[in-house]
Short mmCIF file of C-alpha atoms and ligand atoms in Angstrom, two decimals:
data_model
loop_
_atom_site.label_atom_id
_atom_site.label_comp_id
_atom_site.label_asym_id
_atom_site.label_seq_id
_atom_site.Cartn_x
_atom_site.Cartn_y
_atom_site.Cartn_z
CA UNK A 25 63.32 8.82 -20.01
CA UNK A 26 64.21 5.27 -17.82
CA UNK A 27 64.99 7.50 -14.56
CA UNK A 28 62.41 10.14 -15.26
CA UNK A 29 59.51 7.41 -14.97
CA UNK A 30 61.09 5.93 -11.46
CA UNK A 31 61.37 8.97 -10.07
CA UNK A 32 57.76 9.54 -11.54
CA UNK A 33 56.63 6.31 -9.70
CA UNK A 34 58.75 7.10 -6.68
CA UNK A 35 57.02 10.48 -6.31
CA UNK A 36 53.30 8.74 -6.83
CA UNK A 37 53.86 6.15 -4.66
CA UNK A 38 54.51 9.19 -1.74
CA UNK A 39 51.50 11.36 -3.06
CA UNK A 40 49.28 7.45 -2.72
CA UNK A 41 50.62 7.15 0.98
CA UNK A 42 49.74 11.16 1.89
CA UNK A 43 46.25 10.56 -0.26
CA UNK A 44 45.32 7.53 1.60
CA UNK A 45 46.86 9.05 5.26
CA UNK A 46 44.57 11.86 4.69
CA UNK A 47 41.71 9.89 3.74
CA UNK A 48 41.47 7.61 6.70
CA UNK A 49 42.27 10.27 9.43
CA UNK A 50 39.21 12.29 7.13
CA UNK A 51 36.96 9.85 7.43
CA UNK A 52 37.90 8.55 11.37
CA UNK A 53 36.87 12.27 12.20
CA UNK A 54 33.70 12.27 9.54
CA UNK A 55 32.77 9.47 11.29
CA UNK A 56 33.47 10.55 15.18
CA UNK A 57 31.22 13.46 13.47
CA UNK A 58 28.40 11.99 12.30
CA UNK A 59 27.94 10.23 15.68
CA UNK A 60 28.65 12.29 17.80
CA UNK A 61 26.12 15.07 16.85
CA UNK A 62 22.88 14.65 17.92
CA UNK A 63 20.78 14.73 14.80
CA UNK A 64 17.23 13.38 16.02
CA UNK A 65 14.89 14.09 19.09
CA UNK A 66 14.28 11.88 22.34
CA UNK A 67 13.39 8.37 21.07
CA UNK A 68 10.41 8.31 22.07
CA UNK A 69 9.26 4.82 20.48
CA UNK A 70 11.24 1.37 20.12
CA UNK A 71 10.85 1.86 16.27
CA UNK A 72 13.59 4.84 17.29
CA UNK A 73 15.71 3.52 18.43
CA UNK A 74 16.28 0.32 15.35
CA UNK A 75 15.86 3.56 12.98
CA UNK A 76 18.79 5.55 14.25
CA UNK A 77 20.70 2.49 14.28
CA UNK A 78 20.09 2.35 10.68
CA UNK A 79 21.32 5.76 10.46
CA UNK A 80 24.36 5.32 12.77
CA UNK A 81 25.45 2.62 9.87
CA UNK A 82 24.37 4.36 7.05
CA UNK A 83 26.97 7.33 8.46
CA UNK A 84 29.89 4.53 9.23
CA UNK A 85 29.39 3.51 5.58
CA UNK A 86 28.92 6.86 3.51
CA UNK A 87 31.40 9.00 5.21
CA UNK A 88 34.33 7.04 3.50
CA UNK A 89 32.51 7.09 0.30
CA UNK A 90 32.47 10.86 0.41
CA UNK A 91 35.97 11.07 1.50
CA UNK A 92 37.34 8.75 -1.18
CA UNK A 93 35.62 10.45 -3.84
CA UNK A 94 36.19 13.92 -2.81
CA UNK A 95 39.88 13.29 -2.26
CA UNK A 96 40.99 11.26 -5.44
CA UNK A 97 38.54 14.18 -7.55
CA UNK A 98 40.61 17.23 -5.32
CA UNK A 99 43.97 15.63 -5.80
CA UNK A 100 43.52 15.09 -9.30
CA UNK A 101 42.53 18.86 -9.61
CA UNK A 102 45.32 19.49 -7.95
CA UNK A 103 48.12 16.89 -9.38
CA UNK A 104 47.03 17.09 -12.86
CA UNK A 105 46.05 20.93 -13.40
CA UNK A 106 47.22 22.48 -16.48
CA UNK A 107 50.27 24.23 -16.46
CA UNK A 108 51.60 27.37 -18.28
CA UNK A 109 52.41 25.99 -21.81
CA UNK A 110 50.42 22.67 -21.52
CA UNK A 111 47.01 24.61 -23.28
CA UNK A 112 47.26 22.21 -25.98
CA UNK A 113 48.36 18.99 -24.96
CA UNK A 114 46.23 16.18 -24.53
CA UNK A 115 46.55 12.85 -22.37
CA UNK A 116 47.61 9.93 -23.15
CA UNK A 117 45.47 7.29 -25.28
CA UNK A 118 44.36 4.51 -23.35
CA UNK A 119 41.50 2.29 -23.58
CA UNK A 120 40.71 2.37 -19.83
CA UNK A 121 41.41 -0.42 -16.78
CA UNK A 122 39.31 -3.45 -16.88
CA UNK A 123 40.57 -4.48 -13.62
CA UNK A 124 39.87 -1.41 -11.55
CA UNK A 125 36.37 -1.20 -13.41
CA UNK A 126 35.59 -4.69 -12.15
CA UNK A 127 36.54 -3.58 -8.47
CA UNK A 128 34.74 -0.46 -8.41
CA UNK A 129 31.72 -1.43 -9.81
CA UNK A 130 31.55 -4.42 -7.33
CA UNK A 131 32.43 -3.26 -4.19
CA UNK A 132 29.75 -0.02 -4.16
CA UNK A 133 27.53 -2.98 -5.52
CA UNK A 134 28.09 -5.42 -2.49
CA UNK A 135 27.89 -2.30 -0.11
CA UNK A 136 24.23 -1.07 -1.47
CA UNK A 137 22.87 -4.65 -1.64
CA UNK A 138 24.09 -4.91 2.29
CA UNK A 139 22.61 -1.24 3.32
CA UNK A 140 19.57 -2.52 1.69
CA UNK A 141 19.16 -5.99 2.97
CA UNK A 142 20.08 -4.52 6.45
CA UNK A 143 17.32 -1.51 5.84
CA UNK A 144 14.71 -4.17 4.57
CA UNK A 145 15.40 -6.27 7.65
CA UNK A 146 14.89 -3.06 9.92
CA UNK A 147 11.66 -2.02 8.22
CA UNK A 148 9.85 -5.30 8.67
CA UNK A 149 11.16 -5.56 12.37
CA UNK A 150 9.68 -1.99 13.00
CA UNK A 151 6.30 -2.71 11.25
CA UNK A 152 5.50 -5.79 13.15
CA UNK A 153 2.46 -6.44 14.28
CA UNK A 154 1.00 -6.95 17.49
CA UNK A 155 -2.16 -8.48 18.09
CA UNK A 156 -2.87 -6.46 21.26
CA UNK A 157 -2.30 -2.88 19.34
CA UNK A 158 -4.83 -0.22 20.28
CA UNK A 159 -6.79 1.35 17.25
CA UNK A 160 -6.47 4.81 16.85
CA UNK A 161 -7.77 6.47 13.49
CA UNK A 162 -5.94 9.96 12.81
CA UNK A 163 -7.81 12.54 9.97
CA UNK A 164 -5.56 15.30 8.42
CA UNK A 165 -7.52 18.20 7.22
CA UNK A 166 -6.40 22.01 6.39
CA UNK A 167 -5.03 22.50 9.44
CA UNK A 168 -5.36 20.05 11.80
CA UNK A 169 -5.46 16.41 12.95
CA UNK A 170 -8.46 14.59 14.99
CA UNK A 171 -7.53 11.89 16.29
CA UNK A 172 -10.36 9.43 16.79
CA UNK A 173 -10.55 5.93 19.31
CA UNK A 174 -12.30 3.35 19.98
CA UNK A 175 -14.49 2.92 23.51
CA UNK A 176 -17.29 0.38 24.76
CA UNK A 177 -18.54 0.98 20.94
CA UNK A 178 -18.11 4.45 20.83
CA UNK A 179 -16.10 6.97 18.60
CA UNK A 180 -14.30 9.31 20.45
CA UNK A 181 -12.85 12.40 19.32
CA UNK A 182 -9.75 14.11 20.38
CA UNK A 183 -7.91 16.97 19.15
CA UNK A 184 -4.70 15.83 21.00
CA UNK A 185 -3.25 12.44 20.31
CA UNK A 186 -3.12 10.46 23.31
CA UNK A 187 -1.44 7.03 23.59
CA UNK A 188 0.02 4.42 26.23
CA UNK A 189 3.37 3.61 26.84
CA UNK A 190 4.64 0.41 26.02
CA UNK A 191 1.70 -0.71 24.13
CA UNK A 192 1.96 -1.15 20.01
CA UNK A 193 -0.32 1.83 18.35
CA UNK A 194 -1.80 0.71 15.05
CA UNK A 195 -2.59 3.96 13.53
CA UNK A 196 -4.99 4.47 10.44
CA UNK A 197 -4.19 7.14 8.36
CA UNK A 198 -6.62 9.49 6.38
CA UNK A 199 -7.62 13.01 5.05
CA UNK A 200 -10.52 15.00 4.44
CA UNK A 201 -8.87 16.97 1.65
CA UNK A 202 -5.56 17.41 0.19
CA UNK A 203 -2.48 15.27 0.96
CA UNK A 204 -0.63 15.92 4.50
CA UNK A 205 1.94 13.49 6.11
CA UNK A 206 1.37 12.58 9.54
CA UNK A 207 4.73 12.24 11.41
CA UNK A 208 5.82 12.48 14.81
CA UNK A 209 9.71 13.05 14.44
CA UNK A 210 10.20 11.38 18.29
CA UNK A 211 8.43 8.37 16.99
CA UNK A 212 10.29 8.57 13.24
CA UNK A 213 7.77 7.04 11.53
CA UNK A 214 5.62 9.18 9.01
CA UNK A 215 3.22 8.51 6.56
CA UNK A 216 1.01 10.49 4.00
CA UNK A 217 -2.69 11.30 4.49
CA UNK A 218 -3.85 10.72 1.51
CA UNK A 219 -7.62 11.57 0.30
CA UNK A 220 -9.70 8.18 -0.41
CA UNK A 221 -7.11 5.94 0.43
CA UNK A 222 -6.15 3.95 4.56
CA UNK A 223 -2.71 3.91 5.50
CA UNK A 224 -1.52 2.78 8.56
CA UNK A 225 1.89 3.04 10.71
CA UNK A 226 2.69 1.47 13.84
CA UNK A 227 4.50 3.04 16.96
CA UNK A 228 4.89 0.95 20.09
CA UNK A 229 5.84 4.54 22.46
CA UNK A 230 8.24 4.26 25.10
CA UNK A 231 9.39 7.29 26.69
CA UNK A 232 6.81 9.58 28.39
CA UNK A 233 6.16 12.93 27.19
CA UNK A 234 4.98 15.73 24.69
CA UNK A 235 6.44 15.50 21.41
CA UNK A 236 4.86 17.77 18.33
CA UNK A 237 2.99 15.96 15.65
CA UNK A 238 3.71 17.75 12.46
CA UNK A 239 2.50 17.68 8.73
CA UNK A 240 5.25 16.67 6.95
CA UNK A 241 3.07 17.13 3.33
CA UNK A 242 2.86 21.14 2.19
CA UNK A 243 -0.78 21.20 2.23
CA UNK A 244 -1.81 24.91 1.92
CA UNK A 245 -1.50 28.15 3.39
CA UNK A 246 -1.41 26.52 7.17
CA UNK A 247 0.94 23.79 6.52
CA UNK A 248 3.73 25.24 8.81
CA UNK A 249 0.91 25.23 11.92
CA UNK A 250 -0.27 22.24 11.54
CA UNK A 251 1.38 20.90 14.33
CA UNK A 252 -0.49 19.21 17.96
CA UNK A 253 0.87 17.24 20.58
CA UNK A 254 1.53 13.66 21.36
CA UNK A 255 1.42 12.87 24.69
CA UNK A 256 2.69 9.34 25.58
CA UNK A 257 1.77 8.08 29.18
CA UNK A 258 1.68 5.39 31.80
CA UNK A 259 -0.93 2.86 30.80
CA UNK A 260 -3.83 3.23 33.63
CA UNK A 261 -3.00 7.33 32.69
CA UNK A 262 -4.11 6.90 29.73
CA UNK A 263 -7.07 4.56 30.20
CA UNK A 264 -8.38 7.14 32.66
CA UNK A 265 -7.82 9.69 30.02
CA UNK A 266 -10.07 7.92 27.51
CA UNK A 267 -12.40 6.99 29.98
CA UNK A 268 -12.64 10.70 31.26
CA UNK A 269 -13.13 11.43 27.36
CA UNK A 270 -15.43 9.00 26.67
CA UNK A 271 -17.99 10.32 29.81
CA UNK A 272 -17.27 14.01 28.88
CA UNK A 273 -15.35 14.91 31.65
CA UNK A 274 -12.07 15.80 30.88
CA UNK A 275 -10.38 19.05 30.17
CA UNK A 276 -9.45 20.21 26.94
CA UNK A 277 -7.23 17.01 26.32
CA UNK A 278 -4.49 18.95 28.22
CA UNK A 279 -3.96 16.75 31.55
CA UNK A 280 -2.71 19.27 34.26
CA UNK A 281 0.17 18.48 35.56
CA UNK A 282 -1.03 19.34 39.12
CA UNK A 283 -3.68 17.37 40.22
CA UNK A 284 -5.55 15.58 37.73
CA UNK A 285 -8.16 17.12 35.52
CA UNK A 286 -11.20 17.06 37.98
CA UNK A 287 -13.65 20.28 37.39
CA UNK A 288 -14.77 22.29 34.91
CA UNK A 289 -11.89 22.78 32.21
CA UNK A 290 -9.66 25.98 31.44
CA UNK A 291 -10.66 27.92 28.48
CA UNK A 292 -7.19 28.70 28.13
CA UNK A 293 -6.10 25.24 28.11
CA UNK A 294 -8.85 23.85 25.36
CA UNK A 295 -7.81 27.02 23.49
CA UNK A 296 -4.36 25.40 23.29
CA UNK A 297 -5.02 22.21 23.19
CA UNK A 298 -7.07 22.06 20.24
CA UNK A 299 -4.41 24.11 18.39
CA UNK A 300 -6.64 27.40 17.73
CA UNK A 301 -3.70 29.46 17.82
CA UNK A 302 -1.80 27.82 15.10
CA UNK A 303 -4.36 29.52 12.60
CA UNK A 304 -5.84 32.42 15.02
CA UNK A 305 -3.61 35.30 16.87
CA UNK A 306 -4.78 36.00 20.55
CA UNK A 307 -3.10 38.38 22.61
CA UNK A 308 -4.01 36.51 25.62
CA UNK A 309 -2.76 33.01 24.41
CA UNK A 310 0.22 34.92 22.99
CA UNK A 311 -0.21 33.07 19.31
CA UNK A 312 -0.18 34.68 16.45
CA UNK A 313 -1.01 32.12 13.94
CA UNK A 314 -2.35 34.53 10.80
CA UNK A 315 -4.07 31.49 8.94
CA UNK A 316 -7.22 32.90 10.26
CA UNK A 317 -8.92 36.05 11.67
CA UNK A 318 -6.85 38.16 14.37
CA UNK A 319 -9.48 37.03 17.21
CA UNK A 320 -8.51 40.04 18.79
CA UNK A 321 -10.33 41.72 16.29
CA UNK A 322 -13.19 39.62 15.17
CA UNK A 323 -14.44 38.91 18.39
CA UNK A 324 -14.28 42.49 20.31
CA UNK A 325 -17.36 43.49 21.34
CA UNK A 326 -19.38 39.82 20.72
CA UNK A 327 -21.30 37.78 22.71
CA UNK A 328 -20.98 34.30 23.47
CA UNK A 329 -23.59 33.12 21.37
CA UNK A 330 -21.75 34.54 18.27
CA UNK A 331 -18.03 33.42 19.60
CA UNK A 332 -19.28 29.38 19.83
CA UNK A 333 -21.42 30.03 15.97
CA UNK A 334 -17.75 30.73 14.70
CA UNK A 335 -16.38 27.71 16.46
CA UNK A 336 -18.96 25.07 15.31
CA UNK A 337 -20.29 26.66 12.50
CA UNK A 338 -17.16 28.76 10.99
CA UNK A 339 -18.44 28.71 7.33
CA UNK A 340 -21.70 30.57 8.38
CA UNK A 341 -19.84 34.15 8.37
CA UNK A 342 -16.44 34.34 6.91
CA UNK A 343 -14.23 37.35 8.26
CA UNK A 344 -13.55 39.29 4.88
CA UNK A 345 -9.78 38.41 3.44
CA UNK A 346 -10.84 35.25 4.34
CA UNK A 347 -12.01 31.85 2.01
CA UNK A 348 -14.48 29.51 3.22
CA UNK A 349 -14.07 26.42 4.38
CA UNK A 350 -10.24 26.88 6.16
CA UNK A 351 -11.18 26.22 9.50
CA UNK A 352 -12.33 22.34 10.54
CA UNK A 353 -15.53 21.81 11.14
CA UNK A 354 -15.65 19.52 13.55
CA UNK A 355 -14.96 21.29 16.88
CA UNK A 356 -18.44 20.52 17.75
CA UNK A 357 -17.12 16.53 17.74
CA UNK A 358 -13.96 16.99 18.83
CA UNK A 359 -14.59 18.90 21.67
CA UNK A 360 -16.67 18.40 24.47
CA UNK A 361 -19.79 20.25 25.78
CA UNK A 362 -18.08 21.50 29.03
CA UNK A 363 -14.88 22.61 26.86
CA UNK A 364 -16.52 24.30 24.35
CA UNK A 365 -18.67 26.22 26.80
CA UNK A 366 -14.79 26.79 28.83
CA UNK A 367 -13.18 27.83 25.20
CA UNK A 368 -16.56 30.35 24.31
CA UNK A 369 -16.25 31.69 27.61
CA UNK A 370 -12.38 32.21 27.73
CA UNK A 371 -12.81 34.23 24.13
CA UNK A 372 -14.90 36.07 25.82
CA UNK A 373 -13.35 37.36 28.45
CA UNK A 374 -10.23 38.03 26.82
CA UNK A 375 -11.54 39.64 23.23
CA UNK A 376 -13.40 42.08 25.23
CU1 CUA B 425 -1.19 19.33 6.32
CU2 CUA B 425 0.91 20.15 5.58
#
């Protein structure tokens, strides 16, 4: 019995020094992993970048987790299986190990309070706020988001979201209907729209660009289009952007790369810009969005009188298949004279 249990003890202390061998080199490469890959999108906000540090951690902490607890449970399936003739034996009695109860209840314990404390920290820091943040409200309806600002007084609609680099957005949150989330995955931050209720998030953007704003809340049939475009820009860009909104001259929200957005705007562009073909197919636009009527085929052979009804009146005729009360109706706010007179005059042309 005596030299049975050394050898026993012998053996375990060699299968301890493989377990824990291939448990660090496990987790060094679970780690090297989990960095390594490039899980999020441009950070296109300073919140980002404190958020994926967050992450970064939370991967340098879980990784050995998971590798402890896979490898003890695998080794003990392994080490301990039954073997021919053992079907009825049992294991040994024992009342349990106070000691290594203590030590594993308290070290996961002093790990969660520090990922917490350290998450808590990092959620104030983000959500701090600055006096000088620019005010813009955003409404979530089935399917789309307006997103509304403040100018000399005046509430200005925009179907695109629009915002300044380097300058703290305070966004207000709200919906018209059902619950959506609004989120902008380069920003990370996301919030729910919720009916009757204000709630706000704040972005200070700092990387110029277009980045998709997404629902993040499945709100109906057109959850999976409603998606638009954030467009973070230089400061006086912007401020000529708003300004160019506020007077009514600017093209469908979509500033062209090119050279500015002087003249009359493209059809084509407000068509895009204010997300039609998330719900509508158009051969011309190449969408094919089947939330709402193929436009293809409701609009062939209409005039332009009818085509701008079903843009700022949609619930006057519904297209049969169709329920009332699925498409906004606010185009007639959100989008200017000149672009809805472009956008009635592009379906035109194109629907034949
Ligand atoms: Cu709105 Cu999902």
């Amino acid at each position: 019995m005596g030299s049975e249990e050394i050898t026993t003890s012998a053996e375990s202390r060699g299968h301890l020094k493989q377990l824990v061998a291939i448990g660090l080199i496990a987790s060094l490469i679970g780690i090297a992993l989990g960095l390594a890959i490039d899980w999020f999108p441009t950070q296109a906000s300073t919140q980002a970048e404190q958020v994926d540090t967050l992450w970064d951690v939370l991967v340098i902490f879980s990784v050995p987790v998971f590798v402890l607890v896979i490898t003890i449970v695998l080794y003990c399936v392994w080490r301990y299986r039954m073997k021919p003739g053992e079907e009825l034996k049992d294991g040994p009695p024992i009342h349990g190990n106070t000691r290594l109860e203590i030590i594993w209840t308290a070290i996961p314990a002093i790990i969660l309070v520090a990922l917490c404390s350290y998450a808590y920290v990092t959620l104030v820091d983000i959500e701090e706020a600055d006096a000088s943040a620019l005010n813009v409200t955003v409404v979530g309806e089935q399917f789309t988001w307006t997103f509304y600002y403040q100018s000399d007084g005046r509430r200005i609609a925009s179907p695109q979201l629009y915002v300044p680099r380097g300058r703290q957005v305070y966004f207000t949150v709200q919906s018209q209907d059902v619950i959506h989330d609004f989120w902008v995955p380069a920003f990370r931050m996301k919030i729910d729209a919720v009916p009757g209720v204000d709630t706000h998030l704040r972005v200070t953007p700092k990387t110029n660009g277009d980045y998709p704003v997404v629902c993040a809340e499945l709100c109906g049939l057109g959850h999976s289009v409603m998606r638009q475009t954030a467009h973070v820009v230089d400061p006086s860009e912007f401020d000529k952007w708003l300004e160019d909104r506020a007077s009514g001259a600017t093209g469908g929200g979509e500033t062209d790369e090119a050279g500015g957005n002087a003249g009359a705007p493209d059809g084509k562009a407000v068509f895009a810009a204010a997300a039609c073909g998330s719900c509508h197919a158009l051969q011309d636009a190449g969408t094919t969005g089947g939330t709402g009527p193929d436009l293809d085929e409701v609009l062939a052979g209409k005039d332009a009188p009818y085509i701008e009804k079903g843009i700022v009146d949609p619930g006057a005729e519904i297209s049969p298949g169709f329920s009332e009360g699925l498409m906004p109706e606010n185009f007639d706010e959100t989008l200017q004279p000149a672009e809805l007179d472009a956008l009635v005059k592009y379906l035109d042309e194109v629907s034949g």
